[in-house]
Amino acid sequence: MRFWRQLRWQMIGAQMLVVVVGVVTLNLTANILIEQSIAPDQVATVRTAVVQALTVAAVAATIAGLTTSILLVQVILRSLRSIARSSRRIAAGRYDERVTVPASDELRAVAESFNQMAEALEQIEQRRITMIGNVAHELRTPLAGIEGYLEGLIDGVLPNTADTFLDMKQEVRRLRRLVDDLQTLSRVEAGQIALHFTTFDVNDVIRRVVAQIQPQVLDSCLQVQFAPDQQPILVHADADRVAQILLNLLGNAVRYTPEGGCITVRSELNNDNVQVIVEDTGIGISAEHLPFIFERFYRADPSRARTSGGSGIGLTITRHLAWAMGGDISAASAGIGKGSTFTLTLPRAG
Ligand code: ADP
């Protein structure tokens, strides 16, 4: 409050100074003119008239100036007070708070920026709430499974055999995978993943990942095709993270491609970057779901993805990893039943 009072007094002081300087200057000028152009016996009368006229003008100017400046200060203060009040409400958790946008250009710009900031904070809060809801939802499924097995064992409904414990272990593994994914997601979103950049042939990493995924490919009766050219395709990135991304893309391709399907991996050299394309002949993604599949916990087909163990955050992690290495990742599909194509872009070395 002291600042606003000071501002008001400073404006009033400046206004009065302007009026006093104006009156003194006019008075001096008038004196010179009077003495040079009027008969000596009339000088006193004319001077009194001039002084009176100047005094009335000065008082009128002072009142007009003060009124205008006080009104102006009031308008500014009202807007600033409203912004200060709204900031306090937002700080207290009322993220739907907005200020009324005033008519004047400068104050409108301040109020609009404030409202934009409030909207961004509201969206962040909304995402946080959704995230907590999603995590709780994801934890509930494996926990309910473990609880069911334990109750069955206690009641004697389930046999106390290795098979029952193996089934329970399956649920625990699901739980662990989810917790691991969540930890990776929080670290990758916070930019806390340590990256070790080197220059390497991306085809070597693809070969390694294709070999790693081979048991799953055979189990699902699928085929993976990768036939690179002889010359190396050099990228500047973290080789382990690139492998992690490709493992996720190929894992998804295996998961969402029915028996007898085919997965093709290609690497291409462009002007400034390198593209690794993972294409499958699987279930495809509808245009309605396609824009959201990189969002946390998003599943195009929740029932199918959940039974196959997907948490819906693999692609979110993958995209953040690609961004962290200066690359990107995109998805395309001609529609349901028409397969999907994922393209990883990485910076070219050199
Ligand atoms: P999830 O662990 O559920 O697979 P992801 O984040 O890896 O989670 O994928 C998000 C969603 O994107 C999946 O649930 C699935 O609906 C869709 N998706 C990802 N890859 C493919 C693919 N190759 N074919 C069809 N749908 C896919």
Coordinates of C-alpha atoms and ligand atoms in Angstrom, one line a residue:
M1 CA 0.0 0.0 0.0
R2 CA 2.8 2.4 0.8
F3 CA 4.0 2.1 -2.8
W4 CA 0.6 3.2 -4.2
R5 CA 0.4 6.2 -1.7
Q6 CA 3.9 7.2 -2.8
L7 CA 3.0 7.0 -6.4
R8 CA -0.1 9.1 -5.9
W9 CA 1.9 11.8 -4.0
Q10 CA 4.7 11.8 -6.6
M11 CA 2.2 12.4 -9.4
I12 CA 0.5 15.2 -7.5
G13 CA 3.9 16.8 -6.7
A14 CA 5.0 16.7 -10.3
Q15 CA 1.7 18.3 -11.4
M16 CA 2.0 21.2 -8.9
L17 CA 5.6 21.7 -9.9
V18 CA 4.6 22.1 -13.6
V19 CA 1.9 24.6 -12.6
V20 CA 4.2 26.7 -10.4
V21 CA 7.0 26.8 -13.0
G22 CA 4.3 27.8 -15.7
V23 CA 2.9 30.6 -13.5
V24 CA 6.3 32.0 -12.6
T25 CA 7.4 32.0 -16.3
L26 CA 4.2 33.7 -17.4
N27 CA 4.4 36.3 -14.6
L28 CA 8.0 37.3 -15.6
T29 CA 7.0 37.5 -19.3
A30 CA 4.0 39.6 -18.5
N31 CA 6.1 42.0 -16.3
I32 CA 8.5 42.6 -19.1
L33 CA 5.7 43.2 -21.6
I34 CA 3.9 45.5 -19.2
E35 CA 6.9 47.7 -18.4
Q36 CA 7.8 48.0 -22.1
S37 CA 4.4 48.8 -23.6
I38 CA 2.2 50.5 -20.9
A39 CA 2.1 54.1 -19.5
P40 CA 3.9 54.2 -16.0
D41 CA 0.7 55.3 -14.1
Q42 CA -1.2 52.2 -15.4
V43 CA 1.5 49.6 -14.7
A44 CA 0.2 48.8 -11.1
T45 CA -3.4 48.3 -12.3
V46 CA -2.5 46.1 -15.3
R47 CA 0.0 44.1 -13.1
T48 CA -2.8 43.4 -10.5
A49 CA -5.1 42.3 -13.3
V50 CA -2.5 39.9 -14.8
V51 CA -1.6 38.4 -11.4
Q52 CA -5.3 37.8 -10.6
A53 CA -5.9 36.2 -14.0
L54 CA -2.8 34.0 -13.6
T55 CA -3.8 33.0 -10.1
V56 CA -7.3 31.9 -11.3
A57 CA -5.7 30.0 -14.2
A58 CA -3.2 28.4 -11.9
V59 CA -5.8 27.3 -9.4
A60 CA -8.0 25.9 -12.2
A61 CA -5.1 24.1 -13.9
T62 CA -4.1 22.6 -10.6
I63 CA -7.6 21.4 -9.8
A64 CA -8.0 20.0 -13.3
G65 CA -4.6 18.3 -13.2
L66 CA -5.1 16.8 -9.8
T67 CA -8.5 15.5 -10.7
T68 CA -7.2 13.8 -13.9
S69 CA -4.1 12.3 -12.2
I70 CA -6.2 11.0 -9.2
L71 CA -8.7 9.4 -11.6
L72 CA -5.9 7.9 -13.7
V73 CA -4.1 6.6 -10.6
Q74 CA -7.4 5.1 -9.3
V75 CA -8.0 3.3 -12.6
I76 CA -4.4 1.8 -12.6
L77 CA -4.7 1.0 -8.9
R78 CA -8.1 -0.8 -9.3
S79 CA -6.6 -3.1 -12.0
L80 CA -3.4 -3.8 -10.1
R81 CA -5.4 -4.5 -6.9
S82 CA -7.6 -6.9 -8.8
I83 CA -4.5 -8.7 -10.2
A84 CA -3.0 -8.8 -6.8
R85 CA -6.2 -10.2 -5.3
S86 CA -6.5 -12.9 -8.1
S87 CA -2.8 -13.9 -7.6
R88 CA -3.5 -14.5 -3.9
R89 CA -6.6 -16.7 -4.8
I90 CA -4.6 -18.7 -7.3
A91 CA -1.8 -19.2 -4.8
A92 CA -4.5 -20.5 -2.4
G93 CA -5.5 -23.1 -5.1
R94 CA -8.4 -21.4 -6.9
Y95 CA -7.1 -22.1 -10.4
D96 CA -10.3 -21.0 -12.1
E97 CA -9.7 -17.4 -11.0
R98 CA -9.5 -14.7 -13.8
V99 CA -9.3 -10.9 -13.8
T100 CA -11.6 -8.6 -15.8
V101 CA -9.9 -7.2 -18.8
P102 CA -9.8 -3.4 -18.7
A103 CA -10.4 -1.1 -21.7
S104 CA -7.0 0.7 -21.8
D105 CA -4.4 -1.0 -24.1
E106 CA -1.5 -1.3 -21.6
L107 CA -3.7 -2.6 -18.7
R108 CA -5.5 -4.9 -21.1
A109 CA -2.1 -6.5 -22.1
V110 CA -1.2 -7.1 -18.4
A111 CA -4.6 -8.5 -17.6
E112 CA -4.6 -10.8 -20.6
S113 CA -1.1 -12.1 -19.8
F114 CA -2.2 -12.7 -16.3
N115 CA -5.3 -14.7 -17.4
Q116 CA -3.1 -16.7 -19.8
M117 CA -0.8 -17.6 -17.0
A118 CA -3.8 -18.6 -14.8
E119 CA -5.1 -20.8 -17.6
A120 CA -1.8 -22.6 -18.0
L121 CA -1.6 -23.2 -14.2
E122 CA -5.2 -24.6 -14.3
Q123 CA -4.3 -27.0 -17.1
I124 CA -1.2 -28.1 -15.2
E125 CA -3.3 -28.7 -12.1
Q126 CA -5.9 -30.6 -14.2
R127 CA -3.1 -32.8 -15.6
R128 CA -1.8 -33.5 -12.1
I129 CA -5.3 -34.5 -10.9
T130 CA -5.8 -36.8 -14.0
M131 CA -2.3 -38.3 -13.5
I132 CA -3.1 -39.2 -9.8
G133 CA -6.4 -40.7 -10.9
N134 CA -4.7 -42.7 -13.6
V135 CA -2.0 -44.0 -11.4
A136 CA -4.5 -45.1 -8.8
H137 CA -6.5 -46.8 -11.5
E138 CA -3.5 -48.6 -12.9
L139 CA -2.4 -49.8 -9.4
R140 CA -5.8 -51.1 -8.6
T141 CA -5.8 -53.9 -11.2
P142 CA -2.7 -55.8 -10.2
L143 CA -3.4 -55.1 -6.5
A144 CA -6.9 -56.6 -6.8
G145 CA -5.4 -59.6 -8.5
I146 CA -2.9 -60.2 -5.7
E147 CA -5.6 -59.7 -3.1
G148 CA -7.9 -62.2 -4.9
Y149 CA -5.1 -64.9 -4.9
L150 CA -4.3 -64.3 -1.2
E151 CA -8.0 -64.5 -0.2
G152 CA -8.3 -67.7 -2.3
L153 CA -5.3 -69.2 -0.5
I154 CA -6.6 -68.2 3.0
D155 CA -10.1 -69.6 2.3
G156 CA -8.6 -72.7 0.8
V157 CA -10.4 -72.1 -2.5
L158 CA -7.0 -72.0 -4.3
P159 CA -4.5 -74.8 -4.0
N160 CA -1.2 -74.0 -2.1
T161 CA 0.9 -74.9 -5.1
A162 CA 3.8 -73.5 -7.2
D163 CA 1.3 -72.6 -10.0
T164 CA -0.8 -70.3 -7.7
F165 CA 2.4 -68.6 -6.6
L166 CA 3.6 -68.2 -10.2
D167 CA 0.3 -66.5 -11.1
M168 CA 0.7 -64.2 -8.1
K169 CA 4.2 -63.4 -9.2
Q170 CA 2.8 -62.4 -12.6
E171 CA 0.7 -59.8 -10.9
V172 CA 3.6 -58.5 -8.8
R173 CA 5.7 -58.3 -12.0
R174 CA 3.0 -56.1 -13.6
L175 CA 3.0 -53.9 -10.5
R176 CA 6.8 -53.6 -10.6
R177 CA 6.7 -52.8 -14.4
L178 CA 4.2 -50.0 -13.7
V179 CA 6.2 -48.5 -10.9
D180 CA 9.4 -48.7 -13.0
D181 CA 7.6 -47.0 -15.9
L182 CA 6.2 -44.3 -13.6
Q183 CA 9.7 -43.6 -12.2
T184 CA 11.2 -43.4 -15.7
L185 CA 8.4 -41.1 -16.8
S186 CA 8.8 -38.7 -13.9
R187 CA 12.6 -38.6 -14.5
V188 CA 12.3 -38.2 -18.3
E189 CA 9.7 -35.4 -18.0
A190 CA 11.8 -33.6 -15.4
G191 CA 14.8 -33.8 -17.8
Q192 CA 16.7 -35.9 -15.2
I193 CA 17.8 -38.7 -17.5
A194 CA 21.5 -38.8 -18.0
L195 CA 22.4 -39.1 -21.7
H196 CA 25.7 -40.3 -23.0
F197 CA 26.0 -39.0 -26.6
T198 CA 28.3 -40.8 -29.0
T199 CA 28.4 -41.3 -32.7
F200 CA 27.4 -44.7 -33.8
D201 CA 25.8 -46.7 -36.7
V202 CA 22.1 -46.8 -36.0
N203 CA 21.8 -50.1 -38.0
D204 CA 24.0 -51.8 -35.4
V205 CA 21.4 -50.8 -32.7
I206 CA 18.5 -51.9 -34.8
R207 CA 20.2 -55.3 -35.4
R208 CA 20.7 -55.7 -31.6
V209 CA 17.1 -54.9 -30.8
V210 CA 15.6 -57.1 -33.6
A211 CA 17.7 -60.0 -32.1
Q212 CA 16.5 -59.2 -28.6
I213 CA 12.8 -59.2 -29.6
Q214 CA 13.1 -62.4 -31.7
P215 CA 11.7 -64.8 -29.0
Q216 CA 8.5 -62.7 -28.7
V217 CA 8.3 -62.5 -32.5
L218 CA 8.5 -66.3 -32.8
D219 CA 6.0 -66.8 -30.0
S220 CA 3.5 -64.6 -31.8
C221 CA 4.2 -66.3 -35.2
L222 CA 5.3 -63.0 -36.8
Q223 CA 8.0 -62.0 -39.1
V224 CA 10.5 -59.2 -38.7
Q225 CA 12.2 -57.8 -41.8
F226 CA 15.3 -55.6 -41.6
A227 CA 17.7 -55.4 -44.6
P228 CA 19.9 -52.4 -44.3
D229 CA 22.4 -51.2 -47.0
Q230 CA 26.0 -51.9 -46.4
Q231 CA 27.1 -48.4 -45.6
P232 CA 26.7 -47.3 -42.0
I233 CA 24.1 -44.6 -41.0
L234 CA 25.8 -42.5 -38.4
V235 CA 23.8 -40.7 -35.7
H236 CA 24.8 -38.6 -32.7
A237 CA 22.7 -39.8 -29.8
D238 CA 22.7 -42.1 -26.8
A239 CA 22.8 -45.7 -28.1
D240 CA 21.2 -47.3 -25.1
R241 CA 18.3 -44.8 -25.2
V242 CA 17.8 -45.4 -28.9
A243 CA 17.7 -49.1 -28.2
Q244 CA 15.1 -48.5 -25.5
I245 CA 12.9 -46.5 -27.9
L246 CA 13.2 -49.2 -30.6
L247 CA 12.5 -51.9 -28.1
N248 CA 9.3 -50.1 -27.1
L249 CA 8.2 -49.6 -30.8
L250 CA 9.0 -53.2 -31.8
G251 CA 7.4 -54.5 -28.6
N252 CA 4.2 -52.6 -29.5
A253 CA 4.3 -53.8 -33.1
V254 CA 4.5 -57.4 -31.8
R255 CA 1.7 -56.8 -29.3
Y256 CA -0.7 -55.2 -31.7
T257 CA 0.0 -57.4 -34.8
P258 CA -2.0 -60.6 -35.1
E259 CA -0.4 -64.0 -35.9
G260 CA 1.1 -64.3 -39.4
G261 CA 1.7 -60.5 -39.6
C262 CA 4.8 -58.8 -40.6
I263 CA 7.0 -56.0 -39.0
T264 CA 9.4 -54.1 -41.2
V265 CA 12.2 -51.9 -39.9
R266 CA 14.0 -49.4 -42.2
S267 CA 16.7 -46.7 -41.6
E268 CA 16.9 -43.7 -43.9
L269 CA 19.4 -40.9 -44.3
N270 CA 17.9 -37.4 -44.8
N271 CA 19.5 -34.0 -45.0
D272 CA 20.1 -33.2 -41.3
N273 CA 18.7 -36.3 -39.7
V274 CA 18.2 -40.0 -39.8
Q275 CA 14.9 -41.8 -39.7
V276 CA 14.2 -45.2 -38.3
I277 CA 10.8 -46.5 -39.5
V278 CA 8.9 -49.3 -37.7
E279 CA 6.0 -50.5 -39.8
D280 CA 3.5 -53.3 -38.9
T281 CA 0.6 -55.0 -40.6
G282 CA -1.3 -55.0 -37.3
I283 CA -4.6 -53.7 -35.9
G284 CA -3.8 -50.1 -36.9
I285 CA -5.0 -47.0 -35.1
S286 CA -8.1 -45.0 -35.9
A287 CA -7.8 -41.3 -36.9
E288 CA -9.8 -40.4 -33.8
H289 CA -7.2 -42.0 -31.4
L290 CA -4.0 -41.3 -33.4
P291 CA -3.4 -37.7 -32.1
F292 CA -3.5 -38.9 -28.4
I293 CA -1.4 -42.1 -28.4
F294 CA 1.7 -40.3 -27.1
E295 CA -0.2 -38.9 -24.1
R296 CA 0.3 -40.5 -20.7
F297 CA -1.9 -43.6 -20.0
Y298 CA -3.7 -43.3 -23.3
R299 CA -4.8 -46.5 -24.9
A300 CA -6.6 -46.7 -28.2
D301 CA -8.2 -50.0 -27.0
P302 CA -8.1 -50.0 -23.1
S303 CA -9.3 -53.6 -22.6
R304 CA -7.0 -55.1 -25.1
A305 CA -3.9 -53.1 -24.0
R306 CA -4.5 -53.8 -20.4
T307 CA -4.8 -57.6 -20.8
S308 CA -1.6 -57.6 -22.8
G309 CA 0.2 -55.8 -19.9
G310 CA 0.5 -52.3 -21.5
S311 CA 0.4 -49.4 -19.1
G312 CA -0.1 -46.7 -21.8
I313 CA 3.0 -44.7 -20.9
G314 CA 5.5 -46.5 -23.0
L315 CA 5.1 -44.1 -26.0
T316 CA 5.1 -41.0 -23.6
I317 CA 8.5 -42.1 -22.3
T318 CA 9.7 -42.9 -25.8
R319 CA 8.7 -39.4 -27.1
H320 CA 10.4 -37.6 -24.2
L321 CA 13.6 -39.7 -24.8
A322 CA 13.6 -38.8 -28.5
W323 CA 13.1 -35.1 -27.7
A324 CA 15.9 -35.2 -25.1
M325 CA 18.3 -36.4 -27.8
G326 CA 17.2 -33.6 -30.2
G327 CA 15.0 -36.0 -32.2
D328 CA 11.3 -36.7 -32.5
I329 CA 8.8 -39.5 -33.0
S330 CA 5.6 -39.6 -35.0
A331 CA 2.9 -42.2 -35.7
A332 CA 0.7 -42.8 -38.8
S333 CA -1.9 -45.3 -39.7
A334 CA -4.4 -45.8 -42.5
G335 CA -7.0 -46.9 -40.0
I336 CA -8.3 -49.9 -38.1
G337 CA -6.9 -53.2 -39.5
K338 CA -4.5 -51.4 -41.8
G339 CA -1.3 -51.4 -39.7
S340 CA 0.7 -48.6 -38.1
T341 CA 4.0 -46.8 -38.9
F342 CA 6.2 -45.2 -36.3
T343 CA 9.0 -42.9 -37.4
L344 CA 11.9 -42.1 -35.1
T345 CA 13.9 -39.1 -36.2
L346 CA 17.5 -38.6 -34.8
P347 CA 20.2 -36.0 -35.4
R348 CA 22.6 -37.1 -38.1
A349 CA 26.3 -37.2 -37.0
G350 CA 28.8 -34.8 -38.4
Ligands
ADP1 P1 0.9 -49.6 -24.0 O1 1.9 -50.0 -23.0 O2 -0.5 -49.6 -23.6 O3 1.2 -50.3 -25.3 P2 2.0 -47.3 -25.3 O4 2.2 -45.9 -24.7 O5 3.2 -48.0 -25.7 O6 1.2 -48.1 -24.2 O7 1.0 -47.2 -26.5 C1 -0.2 -46.4 -26.3 C2 -1.3 -46.9 -27.1 O8 -1.0 -46.7 -28.5 C3 -1.5 -48.4 -27.0 O9 -2.4 -48.7 -25.9 C4 -2.2 -48.7 -28.3 O10 -3.6 -48.5 -28.2 C5 -1.6 -47.8 -29.3 N1 -0.5 -48.4 -30.1 C6 0.9 -48.3 -29.9 N2 1.6 -48.9 -30.8 C7 0.7 -49.5 -31.6 C8 0.8 -50.3 -32.8 N3 2.0 -50.7 -33.3 N4 -0.4 -50.7 -33.4 C9 -1.6 -50.3 -32.9 N5 -1.7 -49.5 -31.8 C10 -0.6 -49.1 -31.2

